[in-house]
Tab-separated table of C-alpha atoms in Angstrom:
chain	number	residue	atom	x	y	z
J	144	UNK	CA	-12.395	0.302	19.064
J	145	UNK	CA	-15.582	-0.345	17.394
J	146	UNK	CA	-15.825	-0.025	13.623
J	147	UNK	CA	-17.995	2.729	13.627
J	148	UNK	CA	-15.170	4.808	15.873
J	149	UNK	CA	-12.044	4.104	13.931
J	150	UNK	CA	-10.464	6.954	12.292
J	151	UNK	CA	-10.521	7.384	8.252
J	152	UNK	CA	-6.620	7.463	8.541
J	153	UNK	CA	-6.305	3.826	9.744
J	154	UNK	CA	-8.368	2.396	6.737
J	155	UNK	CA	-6.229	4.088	4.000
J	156	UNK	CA	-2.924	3.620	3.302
J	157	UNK	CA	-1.267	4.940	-0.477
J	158	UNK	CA	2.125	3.408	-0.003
J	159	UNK	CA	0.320	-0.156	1.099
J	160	UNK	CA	1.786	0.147	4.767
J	161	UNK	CA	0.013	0.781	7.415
J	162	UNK	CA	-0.722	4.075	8.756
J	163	UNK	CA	0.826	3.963	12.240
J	164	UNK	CA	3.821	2.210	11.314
J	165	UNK	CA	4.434	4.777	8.293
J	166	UNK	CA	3.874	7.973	11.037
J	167	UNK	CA	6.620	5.980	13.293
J	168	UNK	CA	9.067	5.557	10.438
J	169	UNK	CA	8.821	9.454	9.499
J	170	UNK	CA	9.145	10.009	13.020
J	171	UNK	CA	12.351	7.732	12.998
J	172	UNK	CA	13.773	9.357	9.669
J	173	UNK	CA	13.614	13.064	11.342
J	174	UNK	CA	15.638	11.031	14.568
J	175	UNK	CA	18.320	9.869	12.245
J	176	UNK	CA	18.718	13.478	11.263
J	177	UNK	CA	18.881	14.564	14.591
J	178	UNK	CA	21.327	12.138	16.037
J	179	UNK	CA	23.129	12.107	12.949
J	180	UNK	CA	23.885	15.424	12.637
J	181	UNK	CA	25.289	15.750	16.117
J	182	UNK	CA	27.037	12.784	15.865
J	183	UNK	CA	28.464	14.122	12.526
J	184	UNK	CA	29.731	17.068	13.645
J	185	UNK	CA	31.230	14.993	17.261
J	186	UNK	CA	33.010	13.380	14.696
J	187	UNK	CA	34.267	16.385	12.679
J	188	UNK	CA	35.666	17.966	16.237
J	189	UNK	CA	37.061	14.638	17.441
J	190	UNK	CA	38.786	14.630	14.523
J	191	UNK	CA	40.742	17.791	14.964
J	192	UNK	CA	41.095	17.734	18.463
J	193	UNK	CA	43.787	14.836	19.378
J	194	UNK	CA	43.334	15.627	23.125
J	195	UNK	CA	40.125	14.339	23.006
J	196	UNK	CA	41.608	10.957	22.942
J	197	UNK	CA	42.766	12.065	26.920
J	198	UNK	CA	39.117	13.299	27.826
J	199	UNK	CA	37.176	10.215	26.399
J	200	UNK	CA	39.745	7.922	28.634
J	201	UNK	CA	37.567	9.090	31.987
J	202	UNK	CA	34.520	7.764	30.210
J	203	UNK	CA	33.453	4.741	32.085
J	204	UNK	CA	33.712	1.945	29.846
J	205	UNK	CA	32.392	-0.591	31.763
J	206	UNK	CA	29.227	1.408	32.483
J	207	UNK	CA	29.105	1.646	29.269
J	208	UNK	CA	29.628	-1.614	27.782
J	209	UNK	CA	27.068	-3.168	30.820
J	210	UNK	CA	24.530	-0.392	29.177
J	211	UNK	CA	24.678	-1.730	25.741
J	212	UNK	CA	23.810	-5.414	26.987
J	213	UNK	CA	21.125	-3.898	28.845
J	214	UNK	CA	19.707	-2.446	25.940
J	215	UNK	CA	20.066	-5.620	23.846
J	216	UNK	CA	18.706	-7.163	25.951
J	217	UNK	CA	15.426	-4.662	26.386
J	218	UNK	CA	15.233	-4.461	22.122
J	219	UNK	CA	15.307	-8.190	22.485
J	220	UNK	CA	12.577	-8.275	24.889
J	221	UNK	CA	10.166	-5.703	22.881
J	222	UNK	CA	10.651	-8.192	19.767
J	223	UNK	CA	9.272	-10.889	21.639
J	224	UNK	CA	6.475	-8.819	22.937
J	225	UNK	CA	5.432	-8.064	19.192
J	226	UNK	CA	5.872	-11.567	18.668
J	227	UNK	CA	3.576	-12.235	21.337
J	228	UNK	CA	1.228	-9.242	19.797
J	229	UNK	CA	1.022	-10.889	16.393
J	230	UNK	CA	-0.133	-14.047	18.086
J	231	UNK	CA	-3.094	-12.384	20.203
J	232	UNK	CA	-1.295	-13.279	23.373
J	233	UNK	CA	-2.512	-9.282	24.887
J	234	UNK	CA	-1.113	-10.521	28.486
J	235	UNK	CA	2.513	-11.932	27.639
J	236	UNK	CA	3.015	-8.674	24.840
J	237	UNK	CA	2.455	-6.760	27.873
J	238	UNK	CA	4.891	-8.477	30.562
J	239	UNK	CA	7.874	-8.513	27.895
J	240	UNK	CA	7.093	-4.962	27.548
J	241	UNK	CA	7.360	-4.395	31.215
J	242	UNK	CA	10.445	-5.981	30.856
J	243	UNK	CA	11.669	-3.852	28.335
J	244	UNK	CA	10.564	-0.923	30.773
J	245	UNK	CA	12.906	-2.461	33.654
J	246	UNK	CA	15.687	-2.731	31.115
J	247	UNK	CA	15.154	0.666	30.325
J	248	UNK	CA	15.060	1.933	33.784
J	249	UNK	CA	18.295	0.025	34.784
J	250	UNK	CA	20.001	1.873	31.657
J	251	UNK	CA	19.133	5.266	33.315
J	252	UNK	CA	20.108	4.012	36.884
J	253	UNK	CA	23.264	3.372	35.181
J	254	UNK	CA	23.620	6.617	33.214
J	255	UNK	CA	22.914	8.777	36.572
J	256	UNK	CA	26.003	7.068	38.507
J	257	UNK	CA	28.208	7.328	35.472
J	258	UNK	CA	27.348	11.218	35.520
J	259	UNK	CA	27.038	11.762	38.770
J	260	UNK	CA	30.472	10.259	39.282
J	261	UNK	CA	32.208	11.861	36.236
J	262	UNK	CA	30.483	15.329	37.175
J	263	UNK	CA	32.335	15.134	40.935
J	264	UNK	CA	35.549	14.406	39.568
J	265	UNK	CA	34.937	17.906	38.036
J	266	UNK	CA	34.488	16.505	34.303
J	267	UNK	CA	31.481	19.017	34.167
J	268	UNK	CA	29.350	19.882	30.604
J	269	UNK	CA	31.063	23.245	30.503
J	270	UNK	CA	34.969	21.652	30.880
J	271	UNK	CA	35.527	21.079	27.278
J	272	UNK	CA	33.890	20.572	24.140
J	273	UNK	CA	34.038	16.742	24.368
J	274	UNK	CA	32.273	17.100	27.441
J	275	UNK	CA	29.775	19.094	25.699
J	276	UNK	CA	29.011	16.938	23.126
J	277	UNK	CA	29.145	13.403	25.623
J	278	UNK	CA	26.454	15.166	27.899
J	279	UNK	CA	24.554	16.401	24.795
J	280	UNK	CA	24.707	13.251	23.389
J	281	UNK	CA	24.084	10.658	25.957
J	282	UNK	CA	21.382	13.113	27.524
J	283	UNK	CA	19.584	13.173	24.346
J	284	UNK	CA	19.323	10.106	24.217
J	285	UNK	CA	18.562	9.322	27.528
J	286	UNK	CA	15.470	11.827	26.970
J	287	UNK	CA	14.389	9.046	24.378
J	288	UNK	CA	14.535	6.385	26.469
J	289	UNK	CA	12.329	8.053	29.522
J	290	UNK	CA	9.984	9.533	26.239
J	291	UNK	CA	10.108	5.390	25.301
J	292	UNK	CA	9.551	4.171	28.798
J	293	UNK	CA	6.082	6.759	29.287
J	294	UNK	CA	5.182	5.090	26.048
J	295	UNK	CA	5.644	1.419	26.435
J	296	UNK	CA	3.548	1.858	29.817
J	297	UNK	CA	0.469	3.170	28.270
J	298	UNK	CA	0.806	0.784	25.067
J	299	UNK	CA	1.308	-1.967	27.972
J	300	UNK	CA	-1.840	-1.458	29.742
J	301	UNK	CA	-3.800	-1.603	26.657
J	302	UNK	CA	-1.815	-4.512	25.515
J	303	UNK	CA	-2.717	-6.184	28.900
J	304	UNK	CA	-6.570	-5.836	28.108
J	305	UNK	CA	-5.937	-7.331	24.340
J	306	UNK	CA	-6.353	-3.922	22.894
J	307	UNK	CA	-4.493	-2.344	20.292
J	308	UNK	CA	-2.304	-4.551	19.623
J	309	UNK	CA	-0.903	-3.319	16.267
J	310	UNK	CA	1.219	-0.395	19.065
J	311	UNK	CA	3.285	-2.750	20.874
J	312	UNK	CA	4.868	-3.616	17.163
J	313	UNK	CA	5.223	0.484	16.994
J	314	UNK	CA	6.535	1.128	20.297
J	315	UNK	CA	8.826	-1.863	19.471
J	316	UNK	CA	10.500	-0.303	16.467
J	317	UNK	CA	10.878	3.450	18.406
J	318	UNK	CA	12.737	1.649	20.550
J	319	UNK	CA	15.142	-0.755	18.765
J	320	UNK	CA	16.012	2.377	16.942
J	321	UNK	CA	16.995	3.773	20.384
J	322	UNK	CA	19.320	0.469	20.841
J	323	UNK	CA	20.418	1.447	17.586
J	324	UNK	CA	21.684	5.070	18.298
J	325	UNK	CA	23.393	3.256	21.929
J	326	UNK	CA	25.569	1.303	19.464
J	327	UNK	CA	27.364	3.978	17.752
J	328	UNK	CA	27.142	6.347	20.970
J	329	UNK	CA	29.254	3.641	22.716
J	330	UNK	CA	32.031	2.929	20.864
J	331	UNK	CA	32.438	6.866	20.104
J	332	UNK	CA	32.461	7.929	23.353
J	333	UNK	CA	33.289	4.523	25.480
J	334	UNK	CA	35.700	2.804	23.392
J	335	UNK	CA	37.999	4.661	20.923
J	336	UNK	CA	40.806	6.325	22.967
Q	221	UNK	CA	-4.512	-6.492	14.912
Q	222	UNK	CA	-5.894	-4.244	12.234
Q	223	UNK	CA	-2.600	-2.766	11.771
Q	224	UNK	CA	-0.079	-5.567	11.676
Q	225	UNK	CA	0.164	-7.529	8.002
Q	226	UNK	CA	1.223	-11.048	7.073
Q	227	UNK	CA	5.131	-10.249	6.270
Q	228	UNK	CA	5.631	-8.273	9.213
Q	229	UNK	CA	4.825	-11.631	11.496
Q	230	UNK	CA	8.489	-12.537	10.845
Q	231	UNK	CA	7.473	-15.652	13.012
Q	232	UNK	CA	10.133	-18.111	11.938
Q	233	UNK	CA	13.099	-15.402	13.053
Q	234	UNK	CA	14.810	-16.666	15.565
Q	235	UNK	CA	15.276	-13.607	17.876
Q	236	UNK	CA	16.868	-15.151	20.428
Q	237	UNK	CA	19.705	-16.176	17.738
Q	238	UNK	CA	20.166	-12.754	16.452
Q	239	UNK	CA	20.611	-11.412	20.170
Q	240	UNK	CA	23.245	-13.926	20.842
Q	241	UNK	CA	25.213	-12.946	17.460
Q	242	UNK	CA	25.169	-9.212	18.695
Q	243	UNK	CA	26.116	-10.282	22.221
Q	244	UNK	CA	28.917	-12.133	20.338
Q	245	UNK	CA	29.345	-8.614	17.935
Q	246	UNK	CA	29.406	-6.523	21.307
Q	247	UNK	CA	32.237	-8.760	22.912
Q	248	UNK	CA	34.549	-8.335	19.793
Q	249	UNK	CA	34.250	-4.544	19.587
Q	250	UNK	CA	35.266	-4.095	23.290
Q	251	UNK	CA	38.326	-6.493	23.278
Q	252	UNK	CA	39.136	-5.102	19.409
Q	253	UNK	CA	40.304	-1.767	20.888
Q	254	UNK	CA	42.207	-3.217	23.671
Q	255	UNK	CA	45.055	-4.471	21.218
Q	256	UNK	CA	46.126	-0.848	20.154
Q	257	UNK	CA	46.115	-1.241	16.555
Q	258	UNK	CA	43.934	1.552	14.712
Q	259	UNK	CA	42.927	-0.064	11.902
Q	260	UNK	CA	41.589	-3.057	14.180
Q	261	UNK	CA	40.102	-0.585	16.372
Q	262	UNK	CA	38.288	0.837	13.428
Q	263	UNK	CA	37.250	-2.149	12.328
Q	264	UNK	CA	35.898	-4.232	15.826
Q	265	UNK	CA	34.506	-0.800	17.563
Q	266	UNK	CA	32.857	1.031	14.302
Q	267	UNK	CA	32.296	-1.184	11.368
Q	268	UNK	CA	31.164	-4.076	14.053
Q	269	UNK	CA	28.981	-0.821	15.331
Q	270	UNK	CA	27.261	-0.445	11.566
Q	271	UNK	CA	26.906	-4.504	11.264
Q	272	UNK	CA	25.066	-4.536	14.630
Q	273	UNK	CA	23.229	-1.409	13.912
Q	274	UNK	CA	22.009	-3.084	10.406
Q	275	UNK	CA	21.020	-6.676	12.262
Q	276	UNK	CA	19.001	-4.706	14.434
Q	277	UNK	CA	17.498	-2.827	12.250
Q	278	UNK	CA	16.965	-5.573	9.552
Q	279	UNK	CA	15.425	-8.322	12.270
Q	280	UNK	CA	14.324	-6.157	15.061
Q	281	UNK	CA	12.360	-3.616	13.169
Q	282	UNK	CA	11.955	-6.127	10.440
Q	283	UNK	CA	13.361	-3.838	7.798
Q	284	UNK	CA	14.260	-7.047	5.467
Q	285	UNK	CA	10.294	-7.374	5.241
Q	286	UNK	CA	9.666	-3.602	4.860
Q	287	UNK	CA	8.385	-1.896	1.662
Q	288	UNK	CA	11.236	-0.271	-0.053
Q	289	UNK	CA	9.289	3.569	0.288
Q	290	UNK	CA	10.662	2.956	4.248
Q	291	UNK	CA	14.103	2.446	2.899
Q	292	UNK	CA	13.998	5.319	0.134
Q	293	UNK	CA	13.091	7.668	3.619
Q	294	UNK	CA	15.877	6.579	5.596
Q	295	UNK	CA	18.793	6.376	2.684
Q	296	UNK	CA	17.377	10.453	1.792
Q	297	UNK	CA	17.842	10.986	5.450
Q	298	UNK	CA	21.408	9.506	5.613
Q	299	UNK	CA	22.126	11.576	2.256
Q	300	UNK	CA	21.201	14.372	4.597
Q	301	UNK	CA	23.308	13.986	6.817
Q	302	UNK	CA	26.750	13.302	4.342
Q	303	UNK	CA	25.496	16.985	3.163
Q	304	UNK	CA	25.698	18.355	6.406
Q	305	UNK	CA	28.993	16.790	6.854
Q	306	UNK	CA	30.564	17.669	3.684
Q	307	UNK	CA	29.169	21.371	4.159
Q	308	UNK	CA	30.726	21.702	7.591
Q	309	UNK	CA	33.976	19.533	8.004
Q	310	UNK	CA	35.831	21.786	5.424
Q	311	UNK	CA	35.697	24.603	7.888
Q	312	UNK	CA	35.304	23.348	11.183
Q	313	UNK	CA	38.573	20.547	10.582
Q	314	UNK	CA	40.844	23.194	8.481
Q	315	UNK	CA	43.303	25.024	10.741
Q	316	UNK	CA	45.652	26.244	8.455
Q	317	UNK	CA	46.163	28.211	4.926
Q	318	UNK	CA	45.244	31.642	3.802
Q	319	UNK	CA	43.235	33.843	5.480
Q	320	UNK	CA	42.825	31.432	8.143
Q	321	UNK	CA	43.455	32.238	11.692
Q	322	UNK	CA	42.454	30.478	15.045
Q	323	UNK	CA	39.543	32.734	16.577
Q	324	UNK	CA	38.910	30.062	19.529
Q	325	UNK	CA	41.628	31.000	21.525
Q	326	UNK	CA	41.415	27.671	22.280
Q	327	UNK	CA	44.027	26.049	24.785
Q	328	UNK	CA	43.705	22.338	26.106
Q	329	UNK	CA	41.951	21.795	29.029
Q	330	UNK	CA	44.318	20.892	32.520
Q	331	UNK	CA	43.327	17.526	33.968
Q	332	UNK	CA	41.121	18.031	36.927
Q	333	UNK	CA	42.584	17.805	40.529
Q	334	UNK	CA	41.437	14.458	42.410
Q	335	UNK	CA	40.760	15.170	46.530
């Protein structure tokens, strides 16, 4: 982007941080809400309802678990692209956020067998409330990680043409926070029986 | 980079380090639950789920670096969210006392039948 093209909301900045990276942290804050709020109330039910304890028990916990290494792994990846970012390096930024893509993708691969296998043994969205609220969940934020996949692409192929470099750091953060949400979606719905 | 700045370079982290700690972190609150004990089961799968959640959000989105307006956003959104749940969980966790009564008609799911 030549100087003469670049937006007056990229060269101003009242709080001192950059403009981008403020937008993805407001976008991040209304996230927390989001997630938080169903979580919350998951909580609040799960609670109350003891029998839940039986439900979560078909959960697949090694699908699960191998998910949340995956992830790691793919938040670990995106950090290395912004480290690559930082240092100019367009081409490697972009490869470690293809990476991050394939992580992602073998997340979803993942997340399809685990429902399509719970959802035959007749543990359907509309069996229970627990059900409701693990489909909710985990499909919420498995929409976040296609939404994060579309995203890293684009910001990849610009990356690969050392352009725009500042994204891959946003991009990176979007998605660490959706490692973040993985970590307390697993042991709530994997782990604690 | 015309958006990146100086402390947000976090080039001396050692990322690699950090992902081997939560590996490490991850391994702990899986085996945790195994032993049956609640309060270590609290502990290993939630409060290891928090300390994770905080490394990556502290290294990984470099909040340690980050101007405390980002922080003031997130803590207001977290106070949001205790609101919410101290609104709520009065009602939707009671199930007893006067004028109370059980409108779900709830009754507890059968398990499903394996062919």
């Amino acid at each position: 982007m030549s100087a003469a093209h670049v937006p007056l909301a990229t060269t101003r900045s009242a709080t001192g941080i950059p403009t981008g990276r403020l937008a993805v942290w407001w976008v991040l804050a209304s996230e927390i809400v989001i997630f938080g709020g169903l979580l919350a109330a998951y909580v609040m039910f799960r609670l109350h309802h003891p029998h839940w304890h039986a439900e979560a028990s078909h959960t697949n916990t090694w699908a699960g678990g191998f998910n949340t290494v995956v992830l790691l792994t793919s938040s670990l990846f995106a950090v290395l692209a912004h480290q690559a970012a930082l240092r100019g390096d367009g081409p490697r930024a972009a490869r470690l956020l293809y990476a991050t893509i394939g992580g992602a993708a073998i997340f979803l691969l993942v997340k399809a067998f685990e429902w399509s296998t719970e959802i035959s043994h007749g543990f359907t969205l509309f069996r229970d409330t627990f059900w409701s609220f693990y489909y909710t969940a985990t499909g919420l934020h498995g929409v976040h990680v296609v939404v994060g996949m579309i995203l890293m692409t684009l910001i990849a192929a610009d990356a690969r043409r050392d352009r725009n470099l500042h994204r891959v750091e946003l991009i990176g953060t979007y998605w660490h926070f959706v490692d973040a949400v993985w970590i307390f979606l697993f042991p709530l719905f994997y782990i604690a029986r | 980079m015309s958006e990146s700045n100086a402390a947000h370079g976090a080039h001396e982290t050692n990322y690699v380090r950090i992902y081997g700690i939560l590996l490490a972190l991850f391994v702990i609150s899986v085996l945790g639950p195994t032993l049956g004990i609640e309060a270590v089961t609290l502990i290993t799968a939630f409060g290891l789920a928090v300390v994770k959640a905080t490394m990556v959000a502290g290294y990984f989105m470099h909040l340690n670096v980050e101007k405390r307006y980002i922080w003031y956003i997130l803590l207001a959104m977290l106070v949001f969210i205790l609101v919410l749940f101290a609104g709520v969980a009065p009602d939707v966790m009671k199930s007893s006392g006067q004028n109370w009564r059980d409108a779900s008609g709830f009754v507890p799911p059968t398990p499903p039948v394996h062919h």
